[in-house]
PDB file of C-alpha atoms in Angstrom:
ATOM      1  CA  UNK A  28      -7.098  -6.024  20.168  1.00  0.00           C
ATOM      2  CA  UNK A  29      -4.308  -3.616  19.342  1.00  0.00           C
ATOM      3  CA  UNK A  30      -1.324  -4.024  17.030  1.00  0.00           C
ATOM      4  CA  UNK A  31       0.968  -4.163  20.064  1.00  0.00           C
ATOM      5  CA  UNK A  32      -1.044  -6.982  21.670  1.00  0.00           C
ATOM      6  CA  UNK A  33      -0.895  -9.078  18.511  1.00  0.00           C
ATOM      7  CA  UNK A  34       2.807  -8.278  18.063  1.00  0.00           C
ATOM      8  CA  UNK A  35       3.532  -9.610  21.554  1.00  0.00           C
ATOM      9  CA  UNK A  36       1.746 -12.841  20.640  1.00  0.00           C
ATOM     10  CA  UNK A  37       3.833 -13.197  17.482  1.00  0.00           C
ATOM     11  CA  UNK A  38       7.013 -12.820  19.536  1.00  0.00           C
ATOM     12  CA  UNK A  39       5.911 -15.149  22.363  1.00  0.00           C
ATOM     13  CA  UNK A  40       7.848 -18.448  21.999  1.00  0.00           C
ATOM     14  CA  UNK A  41       5.529 -20.152  24.503  1.00  0.00           C
ATOM     15  CA  UNK A  42       2.473 -19.836  22.272  1.00  0.00           C
ATOM     16  CA  UNK A  43       1.618 -22.537  19.700  1.00  0.00           C
ATOM     17  CA  UNK A  44       3.115 -21.831  16.270  1.00  0.00           C
ATOM     18  CA  UNK A  45      -0.275 -21.491  14.540  1.00  0.00           C
ATOM     19  CA  UNK A  46      -1.396 -18.867  17.049  1.00  0.00           C
ATOM     20  CA  UNK A  47       1.751 -16.868  16.422  1.00  0.00           C
ATOM     21  CA  UNK A  48       1.176 -16.989  12.640  1.00  0.00           C
ATOM     22  CA  UNK A  49      -2.453 -15.977  13.136  1.00  0.00           C
ATOM     23  CA  UNK A  50      -1.309 -13.086  15.314  1.00  0.00           C
ATOM     24  CA  UNK A  51       1.007 -11.908  12.523  1.00  0.00           C
ATOM     25  CA  UNK A  52      -1.972 -12.023  10.155  1.00  0.00           C
ATOM     26  CA  UNK A  53      -3.882  -9.840  12.626  1.00  0.00           C
ATOM     27  CA  UNK A  54      -0.969  -7.367  12.705  1.00  0.00           C
ATOM     28  CA  UNK A  55      -1.082  -7.206   8.904  1.00  0.00           C
ATOM     29  CA  UNK A  56      -4.859  -6.746   9.016  1.00  0.00           C
ATOM     30  CA  UNK A  57      -4.306  -3.685  11.201  1.00  0.00           C
ATOM     31  CA  UNK A  58      -1.365  -2.310   9.176  1.00  0.00           C
ATOM     32  CA  UNK A  59      -1.301  -3.225   5.489  1.00  0.00           C
ATOM     33  CA  UNK A  60       0.146  -0.215   3.678  1.00  0.00           C
ATOM     34  CA  UNK A  61       0.308  -1.882   0.259  1.00  0.00           C
ATOM     35  CA  UNK A  62      -2.701  -4.195   0.675  1.00  0.00           C
ATOM     36  CA  UNK A  63      -3.054  -7.397   2.688  1.00  0.00           C
ATOM     37  CA  UNK A  64      -1.622  -9.897   0.204  1.00  0.00           C
ATOM     38  CA  UNK A  65       1.108  -7.557  -1.062  1.00  0.00           C
ATOM     39  CA  UNK A  66       2.154  -6.773   2.522  1.00  0.00           C
ATOM     40  CA  UNK A  67       2.596 -10.490   3.202  1.00  0.00           C
ATOM     41  CA  UNK A  68       4.485 -10.888  -0.080  1.00  0.00           C
ATOM     42  CA  UNK A  69       6.816  -8.055   0.924  1.00  0.00           C
ATOM     43  CA  UNK A  70       7.377  -9.598   4.369  1.00  0.00           C
ATOM     44  CA  UNK A  71       8.214 -12.986   2.829  1.00  0.00           C
ATOM     45  CA  UNK A  72      10.635 -11.265   0.470  1.00  0.00           C
ATOM     46  CA  UNK A  73      12.526  -9.380   3.192  1.00  0.00           C
ATOM     47  CA  UNK A  74      12.234 -11.920   6.023  1.00  0.00           C
ATOM     48  CA  UNK A  75      12.253 -15.351   4.411  1.00  0.00           C
ATOM     49  CA  UNK A  76       9.960 -18.363   5.023  1.00  0.00           C
ATOM     50  CA  UNK A  77       7.795 -16.882   7.778  1.00  0.00           C
ATOM     51  CA  UNK A  78       5.401 -19.833   7.861  1.00  0.00           C
ATOM     52  CA  UNK A  79       8.023 -22.322   9.002  1.00  0.00           C
ATOM     53  CA  UNK A  80      11.024 -20.446  10.412  1.00  0.00           C
ATOM     54  CA  UNK A  81      10.938 -18.577  13.736  1.00  0.00           C
ATOM     55  CA  UNK A  82      13.803 -16.225  12.868  1.00  0.00           C
ATOM     56  CA  UNK A  83      11.994 -15.278   9.640  1.00  0.00           C
ATOM     57  CA  UNK A  84       8.746 -14.742  11.563  1.00  0.00           C
ATOM     58  CA  UNK A  85      10.494 -12.372  13.975  1.00  0.00           C
ATOM     59  CA  UNK A  86      12.220 -10.545  11.096  1.00  0.00           C
ATOM     60  CA  UNK A  87       8.829 -10.078   9.441  1.00  0.00           C
ATOM     61  CA  UNK A  88       7.339  -8.695  12.649  1.00  0.00           C
ATOM     62  CA  UNK A  89      10.299  -6.328  13.005  1.00  0.00           C
ATOM     63  CA  UNK A  90       9.974  -5.094   9.401  1.00  0.00           C
ATOM     64  CA  UNK A  91       6.235  -4.536   9.817  1.00  0.00           C
ATOM     65  CA  UNK A  92       6.642  -2.814  13.198  1.00  0.00           C
ATOM     66  CA  UNK A  93       9.408  -0.507  11.928  1.00  0.00           C
ATOM     67  CA  UNK A  94       7.326   0.546   8.932  1.00  0.00           C
ATOM     68  CA  UNK A  95       4.303   1.149  11.161  1.00  0.00           C
ATOM     69  CA  UNK A  96       6.379   3.248  13.581  1.00  0.00           C
ATOM     70  CA  UNK A  97       7.602   5.431  10.707  1.00  0.00           C
ATOM     71  CA  UNK A  98       4.023   5.845   9.503  1.00  0.00           C
ATOM     72  CA  UNK A  99       2.793   6.814  12.997  1.00  0.00           C
ATOM     73  CA  UNK A 100       5.611   9.382  13.219  1.00  0.00           C
ATOM     74  CA  UNK A 101       4.476  10.809   9.854  1.00  0.00           C
ATOM     75  CA  UNK A 102       0.858  10.979  11.098  1.00  0.00           C
ATOM     76  CA  UNK A 103       1.977  12.795  14.269  1.00  0.00           C
ATOM     77  CA  UNK A 104       4.129  15.250  12.279  1.00  0.00           C
ATOM     78  CA  UNK A 105       1.221  15.963   9.904  1.00  0.00           C
ATOM     79  CA  UNK A 106      -1.113  16.595  12.862  1.00  0.00           C
ATOM     80  CA  UNK A 107       1.425  18.988  14.397  1.00  0.00           C
ATOM     81  CA  UNK A 108       1.777  20.881  11.112  1.00  0.00           C
ATOM     82  CA  UNK A 109      -1.994  21.160  10.769  1.00  0.00           C
ATOM     83  CA  UNK A 110      -2.348  22.525  14.318  1.00  0.00           C
ATOM     84  CA  UNK A 111       0.205  25.250  13.556  1.00  0.00           C
ATOM     85  CA  UNK A 112      -1.458  26.030  10.205  1.00  0.00           C
ATOM     86  CA  UNK A 113      -4.914  26.259  11.791  1.00  0.00           C
ATOM     87  CA  UNK A 114      -3.629  28.651  14.462  1.00  0.00           C
ATOM     88  CA  UNK A 115      -2.329  30.884  11.669  1.00  0.00           C
ATOM     89  CA  UNK A 116      -5.720  30.807   9.911  1.00  0.00           C
ATOM     90  CA  UNK A 117      -5.164  28.101   7.268  1.00  0.00           C
ATOM     91  CA  UNK A 118      -8.227  25.942   7.935  1.00  0.00           C
ATOM     92  CA  UNK A 119      -7.877  23.664   4.897  1.00  0.00           C
ATOM     93  CA  UNK A 120      -4.713  21.691   4.112  1.00  0.00           C
ATOM     94  CA  UNK A 121      -2.589  22.813   1.174  1.00  0.00           C
ATOM     95  CA  UNK A 122      -3.615  20.810  -1.953  1.00  0.00           C
ATOM     96  CA  UNK A 123      -0.049  19.492  -2.356  1.00  0.00           C
ATOM     97  CA  UNK A 124       0.070  18.179   1.218  1.00  0.00           C
ATOM     98  CA  UNK A 125      -0.947  14.542   1.576  1.00  0.00           C
ATOM     99  CA  UNK A 126      -2.772  13.423   4.700  1.00  0.00           C
ATOM    100  CA  UNK A 127      -1.033  10.217   5.854  1.00  0.00           C
ATOM    101  CA  UNK A 128      -3.916   9.058   8.072  1.00  0.00           C
ATOM    102  CA  UNK A 129      -4.205   5.913   5.966  1.00  0.00           C
ATOM    103  CA  UNK A 130      -0.849   4.480   4.803  1.00  0.00           C
ATOM    104  CA  UNK A 131      -0.437   3.991   1.045  1.00  0.00           C
ATOM    105  CA  UNK A 132       3.268   3.186   0.866  1.00  0.00           C
ATOM    106  CA  UNK A 133       5.810   1.029   2.640  1.00  0.00           C
ATOM    107  CA  UNK A 134       7.418   3.403   5.096  1.00  0.00           C
ATOM    108  CA  UNK A 135      11.157   2.813   5.192  1.00  0.00           C
ATOM    109  CA  UNK A 136      11.287   1.154   1.746  1.00  0.00           C
ATOM    110  CA  UNK A 137       8.940   2.980  -0.595  1.00  0.00           C
ATOM    111  CA  UNK A 138      10.506   1.587  -3.784  1.00  0.00           C
ATOM    112  CA  UNK A 139      10.705  -1.999  -2.513  1.00  0.00           C
ATOM    113  CA  UNK A 140       7.109  -1.913  -1.308  1.00  0.00           C
ATOM    114  CA  UNK A 141       5.907  -0.425  -4.589  1.00  0.00           C
ATOM    115  CA  UNK A 142       7.760  -3.100  -6.566  1.00  0.00           C
ATOM    116  CA  UNK A 143       5.988  -5.865  -4.651  1.00  0.00           C
ATOM    117  CA  UNK A 144       2.600  -4.136  -4.845  1.00  0.00           C
ATOM    118  CA  UNK A 145       2.866  -3.419  -8.571  1.00  0.00           C
ATOM    119  CA  UNK A 146       4.094  -6.936  -9.337  1.00  0.00           C
ATOM    120  CA  UNK A 147       1.063  -8.432  -7.549  1.00  0.00           C
ATOM    121  CA  UNK A 148      -1.562  -6.011  -8.857  1.00  0.00           C
ATOM    122  CA  UNK A 149      -0.463  -5.876 -12.492  1.00  0.00           C
ATOM    123  CA  UNK A 150      -1.537  -9.486 -13.024  1.00  0.00           C
ATOM    124  CA  UNK A 151      -5.145  -8.857 -12.038  1.00  0.00           C
ATOM    125  CA  UNK A 152      -7.594 -10.179 -14.633  1.00  0.00           C
ATOM    126  CA  UNK A 153      -9.211  -7.769 -17.047  1.00  0.00           C
ATOM    127  CA  UNK A 154      -6.698  -4.909 -16.996  1.00  0.00           C
ATOM    128  CA  UNK A 155      -4.949  -5.977 -20.194  1.00  0.00           C
ATOM    129  CA  UNK A 156      -8.180  -5.822 -22.210  1.00  0.00           C
ATOM    130  CA  UNK A 157      -8.645  -2.138 -21.424  1.00  0.00           C
ATOM    131  CA  UNK A 158      -6.999   0.800 -23.231  1.00  0.00           C
ATOM    132  CA  UNK A 159      -5.958   2.567 -20.036  1.00  0.00           C
ATOM    133  CA  UNK A 160      -5.090  -0.788 -18.526  1.00  0.00           C
ATOM    134  CA  UNK A 161      -2.681  -1.626 -21.352  1.00  0.00           C
ATOM    135  CA  UNK A 162      -0.915   1.716 -20.914  1.00  0.00           C
ATOM    136  CA  UNK A 163      -0.629   1.352 -17.129  1.00  0.00           C
ATOM    137  CA  UNK A 164       0.494  -2.278 -17.321  1.00  0.00           C
ATOM    138  CA  UNK A 165       3.134  -1.521 -19.964  1.00  0.00           C
ATOM    139  CA  UNK A 166       4.675   1.088 -17.670  1.00  0.00           C
ATOM    140  CA  UNK A 167       4.276  -1.218 -14.642  1.00  0.00           C
ATOM    141  CA  UNK A 168       6.105  -3.988 -16.486  1.00  0.00           C
ATOM    142  CA  UNK A 169       8.929  -1.619 -17.409  1.00  0.00           C
ATOM    143  CA  UNK A 170       9.047  -0.438 -13.771  1.00  0.00           C
ATOM    144  CA  UNK A 171       9.533  -4.017 -12.541  1.00  0.00           C
ATOM    145  CA  UNK A 172      12.198  -4.750 -15.177  1.00  0.00           C
ATOM    146  CA  UNK A 173      14.014  -1.493 -14.257  1.00  0.00           C
ATOM    147  CA  UNK A 174      14.025  -2.533 -10.570  1.00  0.00           C
ATOM    148  CA  UNK A 175      11.648   0.197  -9.490  1.00  0.00           C
ATOM    149  CA  UNK A 176      12.702   3.111 -11.670  1.00  0.00           C
ATOM    150  CA  UNK A 177      10.653   5.202 -14.099  1.00  0.00           C
ATOM    151  CA  UNK A 178      11.810   7.384 -16.966  1.00  0.00           C
ATOM    152  CA  UNK A 179      10.579  11.023 -17.181  1.00  0.00           C
ATOM    153  CA  UNK A 180       8.232  10.196 -20.129  1.00  0.00           C
ATOM    154  CA  UNK A 181       6.738   7.312 -18.115  1.00  0.00           C
ATOM    155  CA  UNK A 182       6.145   9.623 -15.147  1.00  0.00           C
ATOM    156  CA  UNK A 183       4.458  12.154 -17.435  1.00  0.00           C
ATOM    157  CA  UNK A 184       2.258   9.453 -18.997  1.00  0.00           C
ATOM    158  CA  UNK A 185       1.192   8.170 -15.573  1.00  0.00           C
ATOM    159  CA  UNK A 186       0.307  11.661 -14.365  1.00  0.00           C
ATOM    160  CA  UNK A 187      -1.779  12.193 -17.502  1.00  0.00           C
ATOM    161  CA  UNK A 188      -3.589   8.885 -16.941  1.00  0.00           C
ATOM    162  CA  UNK A 189      -4.810   9.854 -13.464  1.00  0.00           C
ATOM    163  CA  UNK A 190      -7.528  12.282 -14.624  1.00  0.00           C
ATOM    164  CA  UNK A 191      -9.301   9.904 -17.060  1.00  0.00           C
ATOM    165  CA  UNK A 192      -9.089   7.046 -14.551  1.00  0.00           C
ATOM    166  CA  UNK A 193     -10.556   9.220 -11.792  1.00  0.00           C
ATOM    167  CA  UNK A 194     -13.343  10.260 -14.183  1.00  0.00           C
ATOM    168  CA  UNK A 195     -14.063   6.584 -14.916  1.00  0.00           C
ATOM    169  CA  UNK A 196     -14.146   5.827 -11.206  1.00  0.00           C
ATOM    170  CA  UNK A 197     -16.657   8.611 -10.552  1.00  0.00           C
ATOM    171  CA  UNK A 198     -18.797   7.665 -13.558  1.00  0.00           C
ATOM    172  CA  UNK A 199     -19.048   4.026 -12.494  1.00  0.00           C
ATOM    173  CA  UNK A 200     -19.820   4.727  -8.828  1.00  0.00           C
ATOM    174  CA  UNK A 201     -23.277   5.132  -7.302  1.00  0.00           C
ATOM    175  CA  UNK A 202     -25.874   5.820  -8.637  1.00  0.00           C
ATOM    176  CA  UNK A 203     -24.705   4.393 -11.976  1.00  0.00           C
ATOM    177  CA  UNK A 204     -23.384   1.315 -10.173  1.00  0.00           C
ATOM    178  CA  UNK A 205     -21.076  -0.406 -12.629  1.00  0.00           C
ATOM    179  CA  UNK A 206     -19.087  -2.645 -10.227  1.00  0.00           C
ATOM    180  CA  UNK A 207     -16.721  -4.184 -12.788  1.00  0.00           C
ATOM    181  CA  UNK A 208     -15.817  -0.822 -14.302  1.00  0.00           C
ATOM    182  CA  UNK A 209     -15.488   0.731 -10.835  1.00  0.00           C
ATOM    183  CA  UNK A 210     -13.201  -2.073  -9.633  1.00  0.00           C
ATOM    184  CA  UNK A 211     -11.029  -1.887 -12.764  1.00  0.00           C
ATOM    185  CA  UNK A 212     -10.608   1.893 -12.518  1.00  0.00           C
ATOM    186  CA  UNK A 213      -9.823   1.569  -8.792  1.00  0.00           C
ATOM    187  CA  UNK A 214      -7.194  -1.126  -9.445  1.00  0.00           C
ATOM    188  CA  UNK A 215      -5.551   0.896 -12.197  1.00  0.00           C
ATOM    189  CA  UNK A 216      -5.487   4.026 -10.032  1.00  0.00           C
ATOM    190  CA  UNK A 217      -3.883   1.990  -7.242  1.00  0.00           C
ATOM    191  CA  UNK A 218      -1.128   0.820  -9.604  1.00  0.00           C
ATOM    192  CA  UNK A 219      -0.596   4.373 -10.858  1.00  0.00           C
ATOM    193  CA  UNK A 220      -0.352   5.678  -7.298  1.00  0.00           C
ATOM    194  CA  UNK A 221       2.190   2.997  -6.336  1.00  0.00           C
ATOM    195  CA  UNK A 222       4.275   3.813  -9.395  1.00  0.00           C
ATOM    196  CA  UNK A 223       4.185   7.577  -8.837  1.00  0.00           C
ATOM    197  CA  UNK A 224       4.883   7.344  -5.109  1.00  0.00           C
ATOM    198  CA  UNK A 225       8.417   6.252  -5.956  1.00  0.00           C
ATOM    199  CA  UNK A 226       9.153   9.570  -7.682  1.00  0.00           C
ATOM    200  CA  UNK A 227       7.628  11.834  -5.034  1.00  0.00           C
TER     201      UNK A 227
END
């Protein structure tokens, strides 16, 4: 079923409460820009107790739907730009242009979404025992304390950390198949991307 179909079920006061909550979970499964659990955490933060309060449930649906609409508008704008560029002979996208086909930020509240995502992901087991992990988590902790702001040296450090983390990700992927190392590098890169997305 589509996002719109599930959204209508969430908003339908005639449906049993559990079905409406399940429908919201299906909406989040279809649009989870900062990950499934972090998206729910963000919705609880902005909407209130969605599991027991109808007004909070509807606020959560509205917040999710608004973010999704902004993302779809970004996808459409990107597609329009690419059509124009292709007609003028630019077959490949510019390296600085990000394809928004898969959302990686909370549209409409980038900083707030990143704060929730970073707060959830920085407590994942194993990161603190790793050299890169300690650096990323120190900056992530400072980011949370500073209410979603990074200093210029922190931004520089994060940008410098991307290359070694990407190298670790590639080295631990198939055929070497080191799942723990791959997962750790992927998690750290996700935190770095959420941090850097707040500074453009």
